[in-house]
């Protein structure tokens, strides 16, 4: 039974000894063909699972890069907004305190 596990393991890496599949007694023809069929199903299933894992890893990498790009865009937008805020002469105080600025500006223009 351990030889079967070894054969399945090494078959994933294309290192299986496939010569033993051709040597069967005519009495066990159905069992031999069933074993070949199940072995083929196993290999197909292993390849499909491997491809799905690769797709999942690529998707994860793509999401990581996209999230990093969104974070970078957000940082750039925030910096641009701060630069615009600090460059304007009208807004030299943050919003709760800029009322004082407008009151002083209003009083100076009334005179």
Coordinates of N, CA and C in Angstrom, one line a residue:
X1 N 0.8 -1.2 0.0 CA 0.0 0.0 0.0 C 0.9 1.3 0.0
X2 N 2.0 1.2 0.7 CA 2.9 2.4 0.7 C 3.5 2.6 -0.7
X3 N 3.7 1.6 -1.5 CA 4.2 1.8 -2.9 C 3.1 2.6 -3.7
X4 N 1.9 2.4 -3.4 CA 0.8 3.2 -4.1 C 0.9 4.6 -3.8
X5 N 1.1 5.0 -2.5 CA 1.3 6.4 -2.1 C 2.5 7.0 -2.7
X6 N 3.6 6.2 -2.7 CA 4.8 6.7 -3.3 C 4.6 7.0 -4.8
X7 N 4.0 6.1 -5.5 CA 3.7 6.2 -6.9 C 2.9 7.5 -7.2
X8 N 1.8 7.7 -6.4 CA 1.0 8.9 -6.6 C 1.8 10.2 -6.3
X9 N 2.6 10.1 -5.3 CA 3.4 11.3 -4.9 C 4.4 11.7 -6.1
X10 N 5.1 10.7 -6.5 CA 6.1 10.9 -7.6 C 5.5 11.2 -8.9
X11 N 4.3 10.7 -9.1 CA 3.6 11.0 -10.4 C 3.2 12.5 -10.5
X12 N 3.1 13.2 -9.4 CA 2.8 14.6 -9.5 C 4.0 15.4 -10.0
X13 N 5.2 14.8 -9.9 CA 6.4 15.4 -10.4 C 6.9 14.8 -11.6
X14 N 6.1 13.9 -12.2 CA 6.4 13.2 -13.5 C 7.6 12.3 -13.3
X15 N 7.7 11.7 -12.1 CA 8.8 10.8 -11.8 C 8.3 9.4 -11.5
X16 N 7.1 9.1 -11.9 CA 6.5 7.8 -11.6 C 7.0 6.7 -12.6
X17 N 7.2 5.5 -12.1 CA 7.6 4.4 -12.9 C 6.3 3.8 -13.5
X18 N 6.0 4.2 -14.8 CA 4.8 3.8 -15.4 C 4.9 2.4 -16.1
X19 N 6.1 1.8 -16.1 CA 6.2 0.5 -16.8 C 5.4 -0.6 -16.1
X20 N 5.2 -0.5 -14.8 CA 4.4 -1.5 -14.1 C 3.0 -1.6 -14.5
X21 N 2.4 -0.5 -15.1 CA 1.0 -0.5 -15.5 C 0.8 -1.5 -16.7
X22 N 1.7 -1.7 -17.5 CA 1.5 -2.6 -18.6 C 1.6 -4.1 -18.3
X23 N 2.2 -4.4 -17.1 CA 2.4 -5.8 -16.8 C 1.2 -6.3 -15.9
X24 N 0.2 -6.9 -16.5 CA -0.9 -7.4 -15.7 C -1.3 -8.8 -16.2
X25 N -1.7 -9.5 -15.3 CA -2.2 -10.9 -15.6 C -3.6 -10.8 -16.3
X26 N -3.8 -11.6 -17.3 CA -5.1 -11.5 -18.0 C -6.3 -11.7 -17.1
X27 N -6.1 -12.4 -16.0 CA -7.3 -12.6 -15.1 C -7.7 -11.3 -14.4
X28 N -6.7 -10.4 -14.2 CA -7.0 -9.1 -13.5 C -7.1 -7.9 -14.4
X29 N -7.6 -8.1 -15.6 CA -7.7 -7.1 -16.6 C -8.6 -6.0 -16.2
X30 N -9.8 -6.3 -15.6 CA -10.7 -5.2 -15.2 C -10.2 -4.4 -14.0
X31 N -9.5 -5.1 -13.1 CA -8.9 -4.4 -11.9 C -7.8 -3.5 -12.4
X32 N -7.0 -4.0 -13.3 CA -5.9 -3.2 -13.9 C -6.4 -1.9 -14.6
X33 N -7.5 -2.1 -15.4 CA -8.0 -0.9 -16.1 C -8.7 0.0 -15.2
X34 N -9.3 -0.5 -14.1 CA -9.9 0.4 -13.1 C -8.8 1.2 -12.4
X35 N -7.8 0.6 -12.1 CA -6.6 1.3 -11.4 C -6.0 2.3 -12.3
X36 N -5.9 2.0 -13.6 CA -5.4 3.1 -14.6 C -6.3 4.2 -14.6
X37 N -7.6 3.9 -14.7 CA -8.6 5.0 -14.8 C -8.6 5.9 -13.5
X38 N -8.6 5.3 -12.3 CA -8.5 6.0 -11.1 C -7.2 6.8 -11.0
X39 N -6.1 6.3 -11.5 CA -4.9 7.0 -11.4 C -4.9 8.2 -12.4
X40 N -5.5 8.1 -13.5 CA -5.7 9.2 -14.4 C -6.6 10.3 -13.8
X41 N -7.7 9.9 -13.2 CA -8.6 10.8 -12.5 C -7.8 11.6 -11.4
X42 N -7.0 10.8 -10.6 CA -6.1 11.4 -9.6 C -5.2 12.5 -10.2
X43 N -4.5 12.2 -11.3 CA -3.6 13.1 -11.9 C -4.3 14.4 -12.4
X44 N -5.5 14.2 -13.0 CA -6.3 15.3 -13.5 C -6.7 16.2 -12.4
X45 N -7.2 15.6 -11.3 CA -7.6 16.3 -10.1 C -6.5 17.1 -9.5
X46 N -5.3 16.5 -9.4 CA -4.1 17.1 -8.9 C -3.7 18.3 -9.7
X47 N -3.8 18.2 -11.0 CA -3.5 19.4 -11.9 C -4.5 20.5 -11.7
X48 N -5.8 20.1 -11.7 CA -6.8 21.2 -11.5 C -6.6 21.9 -10.2
X49 N -6.4 21.2 -9.1 CA -6.2 21.8 -7.8 C -4.9 22.7 -7.8
X50 N -3.8 22.2 -8.5 CA -2.6 23.0 -8.6 C -2.9 24.3 -9.4
X51 N -3.6 24.2 -10.4 CA -3.9 25.4 -11.2 C -4.8 26.4 -10.4
X52 N -5.8 25.9 -9.7 CA -6.6 26.7 -8.9 C -5.8 27.4 -7.8
X53 N -4.8 26.7 -7.2 CA -4.0 27.4 -6.2 C -3.1 28.5 -6.9
X54 N -2.6 28.3 -8.0 CA -1.9 29.3 -8.7 C -2.7 30.5 -9.0
X55 N -4.0 30.3 -9.5 CA -4.9 31.4 -9.8 C -5.2 32.2 -8.5
X56 N -5.4 31.4 -7.4 CA -5.7 32.1 -6.1 C -4.5 33.0 -5.7
X57 N -3.3 32.4 -5.8 CA -2.1 33.2 -5.4 C -1.9 34.4 -6.3
X58 N -2.2 34.3 -7.6 CA -2.0 35.5 -8.5 C -3.1 36.5 -8.2
X59 N -4.3 36.0 -7.8 CA -5.4 37.0 -7.5 C -5.0 37.7 -6.2
X60 N -4.5 37.0 -5.2 CA -4.0 37.6 -4.0 C -3.0 38.7 -4.2
X61 N -2.0 38.3 -5.1 CA -0.9 39.3 -5.4 C -1.5 40.5 -6.1
X62 N -2.5 40.3 -7.0 CA -3.1 41.4 -7.8 C -3.9 42.3 -6.8
X63 N -4.6 41.7 -5.9 CA -5.4 42.5 -4.9 C -4.4 43.3 -4.0
X64 N -3.3 42.7 -3.6 CA -2.3 43.4 -2.8 C -1.8 44.6 -3.6
X65 N -1.4 44.5 -4.8 CA -0.9 45.6 -5.6 C -2.0 46.6 -5.8
X66 N -3.2 46.2 -6.1 CA -4.3 47.2 -6.3 C -4.6 48.0 -5.0
X67 N -4.6 47.3 -3.9 CA -4.8 48.0 -2.6 C -3.7 49.0 -2.4
X68 N -2.5 48.6 -2.6 CA -1.3 49.5 -2.4 C -1.5 50.7 -3.3
X69 N -1.9 50.5 -4.6 CA -2.1 51.6 -5.5 C -3.2 52.5 -5.0
X70 N -4.3 51.9 -4.5 CA -5.4 52.8 -4.0 C -4.9 53.6 -2.8
X71 N -4.1 53.0 -1.9 CA -3.6 53.7 -0.8 C -2.7 54.8 -1.2
X72 N -1.9 54.6 -2.2 CA -1.0 55.6 -2.7 C -1.8 56.7 -3.3
X73 N -2.9 56.4 -4.1 CA -3.7 57.5 -4.7 C -4.4 58.3 -3.6
X74 N -4.8 57.6 -2.5 CA -5.4 58.3 -1.4 C -4.4 59.3 -0.7
X75 N -3.2 58.8 -0.5 CA -2.2 59.6 0.1 C -1.8 60.8 -0.8
X76 N -1.8 60.6 -2.1 CA -1.5 61.7 -3.1 C -2.6 62.7 -3.0
X77 N -3.9 62.3 -3.0 CA -5.0 63.2 -3.0 C -5.0 64.0 -1.7
X78 N -4.8 63.3 -0.6 CA -4.7 64.0 0.7 C -3.6 65.0 0.8
X79 N -2.5 64.7 0.2 CA -1.4 65.7 0.2 C -1.7 66.9 -0.7
X80 N -2.3 66.6 -1.8 CA -2.7 67.7 -2.7 C -3.7 68.6 -2.0
X81 N -4.7 68.0 -1.3 CA -5.7 68.8 -0.6 C -5.0 69.6 0.5
X82 N -4.1 69.1 1.2 CA -3.4 69.8 2.3 C -2.6 71.0 1.6
X83 N -1.9 70.7 0.5 CA -1.1 71.8 -0.1 C -2.1 72.9 -0.6
X84 N -3.2 72.5 -1.1 CA -4.2 73.5 -1.6 C -4.7 74.3 -0.4
X85 N -4.9 73.6 0.7 CA -5.4 74.3 1.9 C -4.4 75.3 2.5
X86 N -3.1 74.9 2.5 CA -2.1 75.7 3.1 C -1.7 76.8 2.1
X87 N -1.9 76.7 0.8 CA -1.5 77.7 -0.1 C -2.5 78.9 -0.2
X88 N -3.7 78.6 0.2 CA -4.7 79.7 0.1 C -4.5 80.6 1.3
X89 N -4.5 81.9 1.0 CA -4.3 82.9 2.1 C -5.6 83.0 3.0
X90 N -6.7 82.7 2.4 CA -8.0 82.9 3.2 C -8.1 81.8 4.3
X91 N -7.5 80.7 4.1 CA -7.6 79.6 5.1 C -6.4 79.4 5.9
X92 N -5.9 80.3 6.7 CA -4.7 80.1 7.4 C -5.0 79.6 8.8
X93 N -6.3 79.4 9.1 CA -6.6 78.7 10.4 C -7.6 77.5 10.0
X94 N -7.6 76.5 10.9 CA -8.5 75.4 10.6 C -9.9 75.8 10.8
X95 N -10.9 75.1 10.2 CA -12.3 75.5 10.2 C -12.9 76.0 11.5
X96 N -12.7 75.5 12.6 CA -13.4 76.1 13.7 C -12.9 77.5 14.1
X97 N -11.6 77.7 13.8 CA -11.0 79.0 14.1 C -11.0 80.0 13.0
X98 N -11.3 79.6 11.8 CA -11.3 80.5 10.7 C -12.4 81.6 10.8
X99 N -13.3 81.4 11.7 CA -14.4 82.4 11.9 C -13.8 83.6 12.4
X100 N -12.7 83.5 13.2 CA -12.0 84.7 13.7 C -11.4 85.5 12.6
X101 N -10.8 84.8 11.7 CA -10.2 85.4 10.5 C -11.3 86.2 9.7
X102 N -12.4 85.5 9.5 CA -13.5 86.2 8.7 C -14.0 87.4 9.5
X103 N -14.1 87.3 10.8 CA -14.6 88.5 11.5 C -13.6 89.6 11.4
X104 N -12.3 89.3 11.6 CA -11.3 90.4 11.4 C -11.3 91.0 10.0
X105 N -11.4 90.1 9.0 CA -11.5 90.6 7.7 C -12.7 91.5 7.4
X106 N -13.9 91.1 8.0 CA -15.1 91.8 7.9 C -15.0 93.2 8.5
X107 N -14.4 93.2 9.7 CA -14.3 94.5 10.5 C -13.3 95.4 9.7
X108 N -12.3 94.9 9.2 CA -11.3 95.7 8.5 C -11.9 96.3 7.2
X109 N -12.8 95.6 6.5 CA -13.4 96.1 5.3 C -14.6 97.0 5.6
X110 N -15.1 97.0 6.7 CA -16.2 97.9 7.0 C -15.7 99.3 7.3
X111 N -14.5 99.4 7.9 CA -13.9 100.7 8.2 C -13.6 101.5 7.0

